[in-house]
Amino acid sequence: MKQWMRVLMWLGAVSISSPALAGDAALYGAVAPADSGFFRVINTTAGAVTVTFQGKSFALNSAECSEYAYVAPGNYTLNINDKPVALQVKTGGQQTVVWGDSGSKLLDDQPFDNKSKSRVALYNLTSAPVSLLTSKGQAVVGPVAAGQFSAREVNAIQVSFVVHDSQKAIYTTPQINL
């Protein structure tokens, strides 16, 4: 998979998909019980995958991230293309399952509940450190080591971002309203 596609995964992590917003049922759907844990899946393969959990299935295209799902705390098995992935869900925890050509990697996300801000997260699914900058060169997140992620809360803003390795820009986003 091209390097810019791997760093593009951060886009799915902007606060719009945050499980903390689940309390506003009128705006965001069903309210998660207080003891829930959350998980989602990012597909980094070149093709679509099928994700099955508790009898429900959905497809994720290449470089696509699902929304968070919530469940009661416990041990679960998620199947991606009929391959089992173990989940250990904790109360209030958030996990991202990164599905790639060599299998899965589980990342523990940082819970986010500040409704007055947006969260920008950078998931570095490349093999070298990367940073997230504004288009004017101001540091937002990073540097983030290979295989890791980092996040930051920001005020409402309209901005475009640049994902940058230590030498050059890898990807530039269009203008985004946070």
Backbone as ProteinMPNN parsed JSONL, in Angstrom:
{"seq_chain_A": "MKQWMRVLMWLGAVSISSPALAGDAALYGAVAPADSGFFRVINTTAGAVTVTFQGKSFALNSAECSEYAYVAPGNYTLNINDKPVALQVKTGGQQTVVWGDSGSKLLDDQPFDNKSKSRVALYNLTSAPVSLLTSKGQAVVGPVAAGQFSAREVNAIQVSFVVHDSQKAIYTTPQINL", "coords_chain_A": {"N_chain_A": [[0.842, -1.172, 0.0], [0.509, 2.244, -0.757], [2.531, 4.788, 0.74], [1.329, 7.283, 1.421], [-1.326, 6.586, 1.652], [-1.384, 5.052, 3.94], [-0.82, 6.883, 5.989], [-2.978, 8.471, 5.763], [-4.955, 7.416, 7.268], [-5.426, 8.743, 9.63], [-7.403, 10.569, 9.222], [-9.902, 9.38, 9.559], [-10.062, 9.425, 12.237], [-10.705, 11.874, 13.27], [-12.546, 13.867, 15.504], [-15.289, 13.588, 14.917], [-16.106, 10.964, 14.73], [-16.016, 10.142, 17.316], [-16.601, 8.153, 20.223], [-17.393, 9.394, 22.514], [-19.318, 11.181, 21.936], [-21.593, 9.764, 21.908], [-23.506, 10.138, 23.847], [-25.346, 12.038, 23.095], [-28.098, 11.372, 22.008], [-30.118, 12.333, 20.279], [-28.701, 13.609, 18.293], [-26.603, 11.892, 17.595], [-27.341, 9.189, 17.556], [-27.944, 5.979, 19.144], [-27.578, 5.735, 22.717], [-24.732, 4.77, 24.462], [-24.441, 2.314, 27.009], [-23.326, 3.108, 30.365], [-21.144, 1.518, 31.227], [-19.851, 0.663, 28.956], [-17.458, -0.387, 26.424], [-15.397, 0.522, 23.619], [-14.763, -0.113, 20.127], [-13.139, -0.153, 16.912], [-12.413, -0.649, 13.375], [-9.681, -0.46, 11.149], [-8.906, -0.718, 7.795], [-6.057, -1.565, 6.172], [-5.298, -2.882, 3.924], [-4.947, -3.587, 0.356], [-7.368, -4.231, -0.748], [-10.973, -4.737, -0.315], [-12.41, -5.743, 2.846], [-14.25, -8.098, 4.862], [-15.955, -7.655, 7.815], [-16.987, -9.309, 10.686], [-19.044, -9.461, 13.49], [-20.559, -10.651, 16.315], [-22.691, -11.843, 14.831], [-23.305, -9.89, 12.963], [-22.376, -8.29, 9.929], [-20.132, -6.273, 7.98], [-18.667, -4.396, 5.286], [-15.397, -3.154, 4.651], [-13.689, -0.911, 2.718], [-10.467, -0.527, 1.058], [-8.148, 1.397, 2.915], [-10.072, 2.413, 4.612], [-11.949, 3.342, 7.525], [-13.891, 2.091, 10.159], [-16.813, 3.171, 12.029], [-16.892, 3.713, 15.592], [-17.931, 0.956, 17.566], [-19.953, -0.13, 20.293], [-19.769, -2.201, 23.198], [-20.522, -4.371, 25.996], [-18.171, -4.719, 28.707], [-15.655, -7.253, 28.33], [-14.395, -10.359, 26.903], [-14.037, -10.865, 23.474], [-14.514, -12.137, 20.114], [-13.671, -11.006, 17.034], [-14.193, -11.251, 13.586], [-12.282, -10.973, 10.705], [-12.367, -11.146, 7.357], [-12.903, -13.864, 7.774], [-10.936, -14.544, 9.619], [-10.006, -14.904, 12.952], [-9.926, -12.322, 15.441], [-8.866, -11.404, 18.534], [-10.499, -9.564, 21.069], [-10.262, -7.61, 23.949], [-12.345, -6.021, 25.798], [-12.642, -3.163, 27.76], [-14.261, -1.325, 30.383], [-15.12, 1.873, 29.381], [-12.924, 1.923, 27.713], [-11.188, 2.341, 24.585], [-10.517, 0.934, 21.472], [-8.601, 0.367, 18.522], [-8.606, -1.72, 15.819], [-6.193, -2.509, 13.641], [-6.127, -3.656, 10.503], [-4.101, -5.454, 8.392], [-2.025, -6.647, 5.65], [-0.444, -8.547, 6.892], [-1.937, -9.407, 9.015], [-3.481, -8.548, 12.159], [-3.277, -5.623, 14.275], [-3.565, -4.325, 17.463], [-4.541, -1.274, 18.785], [-4.634, 0.732, 21.63], [-6.764, 3.291, 22.108], [-6.944, 6.779, 23.065], [-9.299, 7.829, 25.354], [-11.851, 10.26, 24.675], [-13.633, 13.063, 25.564], [-14.336, 15.729, 25.467], [-16.581, 17.894, 24.546], [-16.461, 20.469, 23.622], [-14.338, 20.77, 22.001], [-12.435, 19.603, 19.156], [-10.942, 16.539, 18.105], [-7.876, 15.641, 16.784], [-6.248, 13.019, 15.34], [-3.349, 11.141, 14.635], [-2.536, 8.314, 13.029], [0.131, 6.403, 12.562], [0.898, 4.369, 10.147], [3.044, 3.63, 8.719], [6.542, 2.864, 8.053], [8.3, 4.651, 9.154], [8.941, 7.551, 11.252], [6.38, 10.102, 11.401], [4.831, 13.359, 11.101], [2.122, 15.608, 11.814], [1.221, 18.533, 10.327], [0.04, 21.936, 10.028], [-1.051, 23.462, 6.962], [0.476, 25.692, 6.856], [2.765, 25.019, 8.11], [2.845, 24.724, 10.89], [3.292, 22.729, 13.776], [1.124, 20.083, 14.674], [0.506, 17.42, 15.531], [2.817, 15.04, 16.646], [6.372, 14.304, 16.293], [5.284, 11.011, 15.29], [5.941, 7.746, 16.077], [6.648, 4.856, 14.01], [3.936, 2.642, 13.541], [2.467, 3.586, 15.688], [0.242, 5.914, 17.413], [-0.906, 9.277, 17.914], [-2.683, 11.921, 19.529], [-4.479, 15.048, 19.605], [-6.303, 17.649, 21.148], [-8.184, 20.237, 19.667], [-9.273, 23.618, 19.027], [-12.308, 24.732, 17.4], [-11.89, 25.051, 13.963], [-11.005, 25.939, 10.588], [-9.042, 24.255, 8.419], [-6.219, 23.041, 6.527], [-4.22, 20.112, 6.365], [-0.875, 18.749, 6.508], [0.811, 15.775, 6.113], [3.892, 14.795, 7.171], [7.113, 13.454, 6.695], [10.434, 13.149, 8.0], [11.715, 14.502, 5.981], [10.102, 15.339, 3.817], [6.86, 16.393, 2.502], [4.217, 14.093, 2.655], [1.533, 13.751, 2.25], [-1.178, 15.917, 1.553], [-4.059, 17.344, 2.9], [-7.382, 18.253, 1.806], [-9.101, 21.356, 2.631], [-10.448, 21.266, 5.905], [-13.202, 21.303, 8.109], [-13.163, 21.627, 11.467]], "CA_chain_A": [[0.0, 0.0, 0.0], [1.3, 3.458, -0.846], [2.788, 5.413, 2.03], [0.362, 8.338, 1.73], [-2.592, 5.969, 2.048], [-1.25, 4.589, 5.314], [-0.927, 8.006, 6.918], [-4.301, 9.054, 5.592], [-5.854, 6.817, 8.241], [-5.722, 9.674, 10.714], [-8.602, 11.319, 8.883], [-11.051, 8.731, 10.171], [-10.004, 9.578, 13.683], [-11.137, 13.202, 13.69], [-13.516, 13.684, 16.585], [-16.643, 13.317, 14.47], [-16.435, 9.566, 14.998], [-15.7, 9.854, 18.71], [-17.663, 7.523, 20.985], [-17.826, 10.271, 23.593], [-20.506, 11.894, 21.485], [-22.714, 8.836, 21.922], [-24.491, 10.577, 24.82], [-26.304, 12.934, 22.481], [-28.882, 10.448, 21.191], [-30.865, 13.024, 19.231], [-27.79, 13.97, 17.21], [-25.604, 10.887, 17.243], [-27.809, 7.81, 17.596], [-28.182, 5.317, 20.427], [-26.7, 6.044, 23.835], [-24.013, 3.601, 24.966], [-24.511, 2.163, 28.47], [-22.197, 3.723, 31.07], [-19.987, 0.625, 31.391], [-19.44, 0.182, 27.632], [-16.156, -0.185, 25.817], [-15.573, 0.839, 22.206], [-13.729, -0.572, 19.2], [-13.367, 0.086, 15.49], [-11.479, -1.37, 12.516], [-9.092, 0.248, 10.012], [-8.422, -1.656, 6.781], [-4.896, -1.032, 5.45], [-4.964, -3.729, 2.771], [-5.256, -3.001, -0.942], [-8.727, -4.59, -1.152], [-12.037, -4.695, 0.695], [-12.478, -6.842, 3.799], [-15.528, -8.288, 5.535], [-15.819, -7.701, 9.266], [-18.142, -9.947, 11.308], [-19.024, -9.403, 14.943], [-21.832, -11.018, 16.936], [-23.695, -12.128, 13.826], [-23.476, -8.779, 12.025], [-21.233, -8.119, 9.038], [-20.056, -5.083, 7.129], [-17.461, -4.365, 4.461], [-14.54, -1.972, 4.704], [-12.818, -0.789, 1.558], [-9.084, -0.194, 1.323], [-7.903, 2.695, 3.563], [-11.308, 2.871, 5.246], [-12.051, 3.153, 8.972], [-15.281, 1.979, 10.604], [-17.179, 3.958, 13.195], [-16.775, 2.941, 16.824], [-19.062, 0.16, 18.056], [-19.822, -0.299, 21.738], [-20.201, -3.475, 23.781], [-20.246, -4.524, 27.424], [-16.811, -5.21, 28.934], [-15.481, -8.695, 28.227], [-13.559, -10.896, 25.836], [-14.818, -11.097, 22.262], [-13.793, -12.481, 18.898], [-14.072, -10.288, 15.827], [-13.641, -11.954, 12.426], [-12.001, -10.153, 9.525], [-12.15, -12.115, 6.277], [-12.977, -15.177, 8.422], [-9.794, -14.773, 10.508], [-10.375, -14.378, 14.269], [-9.131, -11.299, 16.12], [-9.315, -11.336, 19.927], [-10.688, -8.24, 21.667], [-10.531, -7.56, 25.379], [-12.975, -4.714, 25.938], [-12.7, -2.68, 29.143], [-15.171, -0.215, 30.611], [-14.592, 3.173, 28.981], [-11.773, 1.789, 26.824], [-11.361, 2.471, 23.144], [-9.49, 0.203, 20.739], [-8.646, 0.347, 17.07], [-8.005, -2.9, 15.21], [-5.589, -2.172, 12.355], [-6.044, -4.877, 9.717], [-3.162, -5.321, 7.278], [-1.695, -7.871, 4.913], [0.171, -9.534, 7.778], [-2.822, -9.696, 10.136], [-4.038, -7.418, 12.899], [-2.565, -4.978, 15.373], [-4.538, -3.665, 18.327], [-4.073, -0.036, 19.392], [-5.507, 1.299, 22.651], [-6.958, 4.71, 21.85], [-7.117, 7.653, 24.218], [-10.686, 8.292, 25.439], [-12.054, 11.67, 24.35], [-14.985, 13.44, 25.958], [-14.462, 17.171, 25.504], [-17.495, 18.252, 23.459], [-16.212, 21.827, 23.156], [-13.171, 20.731, 21.123], [-12.306, 18.501, 18.21], [-9.713, 15.777, 18.293], [-7.17, 15.238, 15.579], [-5.363, 11.906, 15.675], [-2.5, 10.673, 13.553], [-2.15, 6.909, 13.121], [1.25, 6.207, 11.657], [0.937, 2.98, 9.703], [4.209, 3.511, 7.846], [7.713, 2.303, 8.733], [9.164, 5.741, 9.613], [8.185, 8.576, 11.985], [5.715, 11.164, 10.639], [4.206, 14.417, 11.883], [0.995, 16.295, 11.194], [1.426, 19.974, 10.363], [-0.914, 22.718, 9.256], [-0.485, 23.786, 5.651], [1.424, 26.791, 7.07], [3.96, 24.471, 8.727], [2.787, 24.642, 12.345], [3.158, 21.359, 14.274], [-0.145, 19.751, 15.31], [0.716, 16.147, 16.208], [3.996, 14.3, 16.237], [6.431, 13.13, 15.431], [4.671, 9.779, 15.758], [6.757, 6.597, 15.668], [6.015, 3.846, 13.157], [3.047, 1.716, 14.225], [1.869, 4.228, 16.858], [-0.625, 7.047, 17.12], [-0.954, 10.346, 18.903], [-3.849, 12.765, 19.287], [-4.476, 16.366, 20.234], [-7.552, 18.392, 21.1], [-8.027, 21.553, 19.045], [-10.479, 24.436, 18.941], [-12.956, 24.733, 16.095], [-11.054, 25.749, 12.989], [-11.008, 25.441, 9.223], [-7.612, 24.104, 8.18], [-5.755, 21.882, 5.768], [-3.09, 19.502, 7.039], [0.165, 18.093, 5.732], [1.515, 14.695, 6.799], [5.277, 15.047, 6.789], [8.154, 12.66, 7.337], [11.512, 14.06, 8.385], [12.317, 15.15, 4.818], [9.196, 15.896, 2.808], [5.426, 16.199, 2.664], [3.747, 12.824, 2.098], [0.134, 13.902, 1.855], [-1.831, 17.166, 1.945], [-5.511, 17.199, 2.895], [-8.151, 19.449, 1.447], [-9.523, 22.113, 3.804], [-11.34, 20.502, 6.766], [-13.829, 22.063, 9.195], [-13.154, 20.907, 12.739]], "C_chain_A": [[0.887, 1.235, 0.0], [1.392, 4.145, 0.506], [1.75, 6.472, 2.372], [-0.976, 7.764, 2.144], [-2.533, 5.512, 3.503], [-1.375, 5.737, 6.308], [-2.269, 8.711, 6.805], [-5.288, 8.521, 6.622], [-6.231, 7.772, 9.368], [-7.035, 10.377, 10.473], [-9.849, 10.708, 9.508], [-11.106, 8.913, 11.668], [-10.385, 10.971, 14.159], [-12.372, 13.034, 14.567], [-14.937, 13.383, 16.147], [-17.055, 11.886, 14.771], [-16.205, 9.174, 16.445], [-16.857, 9.213, 19.447], [-18.161, 8.408, 22.121], [-19.09, 11.018, 23.216], [-21.745, 11.015, 21.518], [-23.792, 9.239, 22.917], [-25.55, 11.495, 24.243], [-27.162, 12.158, 21.481], [-29.608, 11.141, 20.04], [-29.981, 13.36, 18.037], [-26.964, 12.808, 16.696], [-26.072, 9.45, 17.33], [-27.952, 7.288, 19.01], [-27.137, 5.69, 21.469], [-26.058, 4.751, 24.327], [-24.204, 3.512, 26.474], [-23.22, 2.655, 29.126], [-20.972, 2.828, 31.17], [-19.43, 0.103, 30.063], [-17.969, 0.416, 27.347], [-16.371, -0.046, 24.323], [-14.439, 0.249, 21.376], [-14.129, -0.195, 17.781], [-12.285, -0.632, 14.711], [-10.997, -0.437, 11.411], [-8.548, -0.819, 9.06], [-7.27, -1.013, 6.012], [-4.496, -1.887, 4.256], [-5.372, -3.033, 1.477], [-6.692, -3.287, -1.393], [-9.711, -4.472, -0.009], [-11.931, -5.909, 1.615], [-13.89, -6.916, 4.358], [-15.27, -8.467, 7.017], [-17.107, -8.292, 9.827], [-17.975, -9.91, 12.815], [-20.428, -9.662, 15.462], [-22.965, -11.137, 15.911], [-23.962, -11.014, 12.835], [-22.208, -8.605, 11.216], [-21.311, -6.786, 8.315], [-18.743, -5.146, 6.37], [-16.713, -3.061, 4.701], [-13.657, -1.981, 3.468], [-11.402, -0.481, 1.99], [-8.992, 1.22, 1.891], [-9.15, 3.276, 4.214], [-11.306, 2.499, 6.727], [-13.528, 3.073, 9.338], [-15.554, 2.99, 11.712], [-16.935, 3.087, 14.422], [-18.066, 2.172, 17.076], [-18.865, 0.022, 19.556], [-20.397, -1.63, 22.171], [-19.916, -3.432, 25.281], [-18.803, -5.015, 27.592], [-16.757, -6.736, 28.839], [-14.542, -9.067, 27.103], [-14.436, -11.287, 24.662], [-13.898, -11.571, 21.147], [-14.461, -11.763, 17.741], [-13.474, -11.075, 14.671], [-13.473, -10.972, 11.272], [-11.577, -11.112, 8.429], [-12.014, -13.528, 6.844], [-11.759, -15.533, 9.269], [-10.119, -14.135, 11.856], [-9.372, -13.356, 14.804], [-9.701, -11.176, 17.524], [-9.4, -9.881, 20.387], [-10.918, -8.414, 23.155], [-11.022, -6.148, 25.651], [-13.106, -4.365, 27.412], [-13.669, -1.513, 29.235], [-14.491, 1.104, 30.258], [-13.41, 3.119, 28.039], [-12.154, 1.954, 25.369], [-10.201, 1.759, 22.469], [-9.71, 0.361, 19.247], [-7.925, -0.905, 16.605], [-7.496, -2.469, 13.838], [-5.39, -3.477, 11.601], [-5.145, -4.637, 8.516], [-2.891, -6.656, 6.629], [-1.099, -8.949, 5.811], [-0.683, -9.841, 9.012], [-3.261, -8.432, 10.85], [-3.073, -6.893, 13.945], [-3.618, -4.214, 16.152], [-3.905, -2.44, 18.969], [-5.095, 0.421, 20.432], [-5.573, 2.801, 22.423], [-7.1, 5.473, 23.158], [-8.573, 8.11, 24.26], [-10.769, 9.812, 25.273], [-13.471, 12.051, 24.722], [-15.195, 14.944, 26.058], [-15.305, 17.638, 24.315], [-17.273, 19.658, 22.927], [-15.011, 21.895, 22.21], [-13.318, 19.596, 20.117], [-11.01, 17.773, 18.532], [-9.158, 15.419, 16.926], [-6.198, 14.158, 16.007], [-4.594, 11.493, 14.436], [-2.093, 9.244, 13.853], [-1.054, 6.692, 12.093], [1.368, 4.731, 11.312], [2.034, 2.764, 8.666], [5.362, 2.913, 8.651], [8.675, 3.373, 9.243], [8.335, 6.769, 10.379], [7.575, 9.614, 11.042], [5.108, 12.165, 11.613], [3.043, 14.984, 11.092], [1.201, 17.781, 11.416], [0.241, 20.671, 9.709], [-0.267, 23.007, 7.909], [0.507, 24.943, 5.741], [2.671, 26.333, 7.821], [3.958, 24.394, 10.243], [2.545, 23.201, 12.778], [1.817, 21.183, 14.976], [0.014, 18.484, 16.143], [2.027, 15.554, 15.711], [5.284, 14.954, 16.659], [5.873, 11.879, 16.114], [5.491, 8.621, 15.204], [5.954, 5.641, 14.807], [5.158, 2.914, 14.002], [2.349, 2.291, 15.442], [0.871, 5.302, 16.423], [-0.501, 8.065, 18.235], [-2.121, 11.247, 18.523], [-3.703, 14.08, 20.033], [-5.857, 16.982, 20.09], [-7.277, 19.776, 20.539], [-9.353, 22.296, 19.089], [-11.062, 24.317, 17.542], [-12.133, 25.596, 15.136], [-11.305, 25.162, 11.605], [-9.543, 25.427, 8.788], [-7.356, 22.976, 7.188], [-4.471, 21.407, 6.442], [-2.103, 18.932, 6.034], [0.762, 17.007, 6.622], [2.931, 14.731, 6.258], [6.198, 14.037, 7.459], [9.302, 13.615, 7.643], [12.083, 14.859, 7.221], [11.332, 15.853, 3.895], [7.735, 15.666, 3.18], [5.032, 14.898, 1.971], [2.348, 12.974, 1.542], [-0.387, 15.236, 2.38], [-3.329, 16.963, 1.834], [-6.154, 18.417, 2.251], [-8.517, 20.186, 2.738], [-10.6, 21.322, 4.569], [-11.903, 21.439, 7.819], [-13.837, 21.197, 10.428], [-14.032, 21.619, 13.721]], "O_chain_A": [[1.909, 1.266, 0.686], [0.463, 4.094, 1.312], [1.327, 6.55, 3.525], [-1.699, 8.393, 2.917], [-3.534, 5.581, 4.215], [-1.982, 5.571, 7.366], [-2.638, 9.479, 7.693], [-6.348, 9.114, 6.827], [-7.277, 7.6, 9.993], [-7.719, 10.749, 11.427], [-10.75, 11.429, 9.936], [-12.111, 8.581, 12.298], [-10.384, 11.219, 15.365], [-13.157, 12.111, 14.351], [-15.734, 12.945, 16.977], [-18.227, 11.622, 15.037], [-16.199, 7.986, 16.768], [-17.991, 9.673, 19.321], [-19.255, 8.182, 22.638], [-19.848, 11.441, 24.089], [-22.837, 11.476, 21.187], [-24.907, 8.723, 22.838], [-26.581, 11.701, 24.883], [-26.98, 12.271, 20.269], [-29.699, 10.589, 18.944], [-30.453, 13.394, 16.9], [-26.655, 12.738, 15.506], [-25.248, 8.547, 17.187], [-28.067, 8.062, 19.96], [-25.972, 5.928, 21.149], [-26.745, 3.761, 24.577], [-24.137, 4.532, 27.159], [-22.153, 2.621, 28.514], [-19.852, 3.337, 31.195], [-18.611, -0.817, 30.062], [-17.325, 1.285, 27.937], [-17.412, -0.452, 23.807], [-13.309, 0.122, 21.846], [-15.3, 0.049, 17.49], [-11.345, -1.166, 15.298], [-11.789, 0.287, 10.808], [-7.815, -1.716, 9.478], [-7.469, -0.039, 5.287], [-3.459, -1.64, 3.639], [-6.06, -2.012, 1.503], [-7.18, -2.65, -2.326], [-9.339, -4.15, 1.12], [-11.43, -6.962, 1.22], [-14.633, -5.935, 4.334], [-14.477, -9.313, 7.429], [-18.199, -7.834, 9.489], [-16.929, -10.269, 13.354], [-21.374, -8.969, 15.088], [-24.054, -10.599, 16.107], [-24.786, -11.188, 11.937], [-21.101, -8.749, 11.736], [-22.39, -6.246, 8.07], [-17.82, -5.86, 6.762], [-17.314, -2.01, 4.923], [-12.955, -2.958, 3.208], [-11.156, -0.204, 3.164], [-9.668, 2.131, 1.416], [-9.271, 4.493, 4.354], [-10.739, 1.483, 7.128], [-14.328, 3.89, 8.883], [-14.629, 3.588, 12.262], [-16.788, 1.87, 14.308], [-19.16, 2.68, 16.827], [-17.734, 0.053, 20.04], [-21.37, -2.125, 21.602], [-19.174, -2.578, 25.767], [-18.273, -5.667, 26.693], [-17.704, -7.423, 29.224], [-13.968, -8.205, 26.438], [-15.455, -11.957, 24.831], [-12.677, -11.43, 21.22], [-15.662, -11.902, 17.507], [-12.334, -11.528, 14.774], [-14.398, -10.243, 10.914], [-10.565, -11.803, 8.546], [-11.13, -14.288, 6.449], [-11.563, -16.701, 9.604], [-10.469, -12.956, 11.91], [-8.159, -13.498, 14.648], [-10.884, -10.879, 17.693], [-8.502, -9.078, 20.132], [-11.689, -9.279, 23.57], [-10.236, -5.203, 25.726], [-13.611, -5.154, 28.211], [-13.868, -0.792, 28.257], [-13.417, 1.415, 30.774], [-12.931, 4.164, 27.6], [-13.301, 1.734, 24.979], [-9.043, 1.951, 22.84], [-10.839, 0.472, 18.771], [-6.767, -1.128, 16.957], [-8.288, -2.103, 12.97], [-4.58, -4.312, 12.004], [-5.389, -3.733, 7.718], [-3.462, -7.676, 7.015], [-1.234, -10.138, 5.522], [-0.2, -10.469, 9.953], [-3.4, -7.375, 10.235], [-2.189, -7.6, 14.429], [-4.463, -3.535, 15.569], [-2.863, -2.539, 19.617], [-6.289, 0.489, 20.141], [-4.566, 3.5, 22.531], [-7.344, 4.89, 24.214], [-9.047, 8.718, 23.3], [-9.869, 10.546, 25.681], [-14.421, 11.429, 24.247], [-16.158, 15.384, 26.686], [-14.793, 17.762, 23.202], [-17.831, 20.017, 21.891], [-14.702, 22.961, 21.677], [-14.208, 18.752, 20.223], [-10.103, 18.329, 19.152], [-9.877, 14.957, 16.039], [-5.411, 14.356, 16.933], [-5.128, 11.497, 13.327], [-1.381, 8.989, 14.825], [-1.294, 6.79, 10.89], [1.88, 3.94, 12.104], [1.968, 1.846, 7.848], [5.178, 2.505, 9.798], [9.761, 3.041, 9.72], [7.124, 6.846, 10.169], [8.167, 9.964, 10.021], [4.899, 11.864, 12.788], [2.981, 14.86, 9.868], [1.338, 18.236, 12.552], [-0.482, 20.061, 8.922], [0.938, 22.815, 7.743], [1.292, 25.16, 4.818], [3.539, 27.147, 8.138], [4.974, 24.032, 10.835], [1.688, 22.521, 12.213], [1.414, 22.027, 15.776], [-0.309, 18.477, 17.331], [2.314, 15.562, 14.514], [5.294, 16.009, 17.294], [5.973, 11.71, 17.329], [5.707, 8.53, 13.996], [4.725, 5.619, 14.868], [5.593, 2.446, 15.054], [1.693, 1.547, 16.172], [0.684, 5.559, 15.234], [-0.055, 7.76, 19.342], [-2.502, 11.332, 17.356], [-2.91, 14.202, 20.966], [-6.501, 16.857, 19.049], [-6.28, 20.413, 20.879], [-10.419, 21.686, 19.177], [-10.393, 23.86, 16.615], [-11.739, 26.716, 15.461], [-11.76, 24.026, 11.473], [-8.881, 26.465, 8.79], [-8.177, 22.071, 7.033], [-3.729, 22.203, 7.018], [-2.438, 18.668, 4.879], [1.17, 17.279, 7.751], [3.149, 14.701, 5.047], [6.079, 13.789, 8.659], [9.112, 14.827, 7.539], [12.855, 15.794, 7.436], [11.678, 16.849, 3.26], [7.417, 14.857, 4.051], [5.455, 14.63, 0.847], [2.011, 12.404, 0.504], [-0.079, 15.637, 3.502], [-3.826, 16.476, 0.818], [-5.541, 19.481, 2.162], [-8.26, 19.676, 3.829], [-11.532, 20.783, 3.973], [-11.18, 22.273, 8.365], [-14.458, 20.135, 10.435], [-14.166, 21.177, 14.862]]}, "name": "protein", "num_of_chains": 1, "seq": "MKQWMRVLMWLGAVSISSPALAGDAALYGAVAPADSGFFRVINTTAGAVTVTFQGKSFALNSAECSEYAYVAPGNYTLNINDKPVALQVKTGGQQTVVWGDSGSKLLDDQPFDNKSKSRVALYNLTSAPVSLLTSKGQAVVGPVAAGQFSAREVNAIQVSFVVHDSQKAIYTTPQINL"}
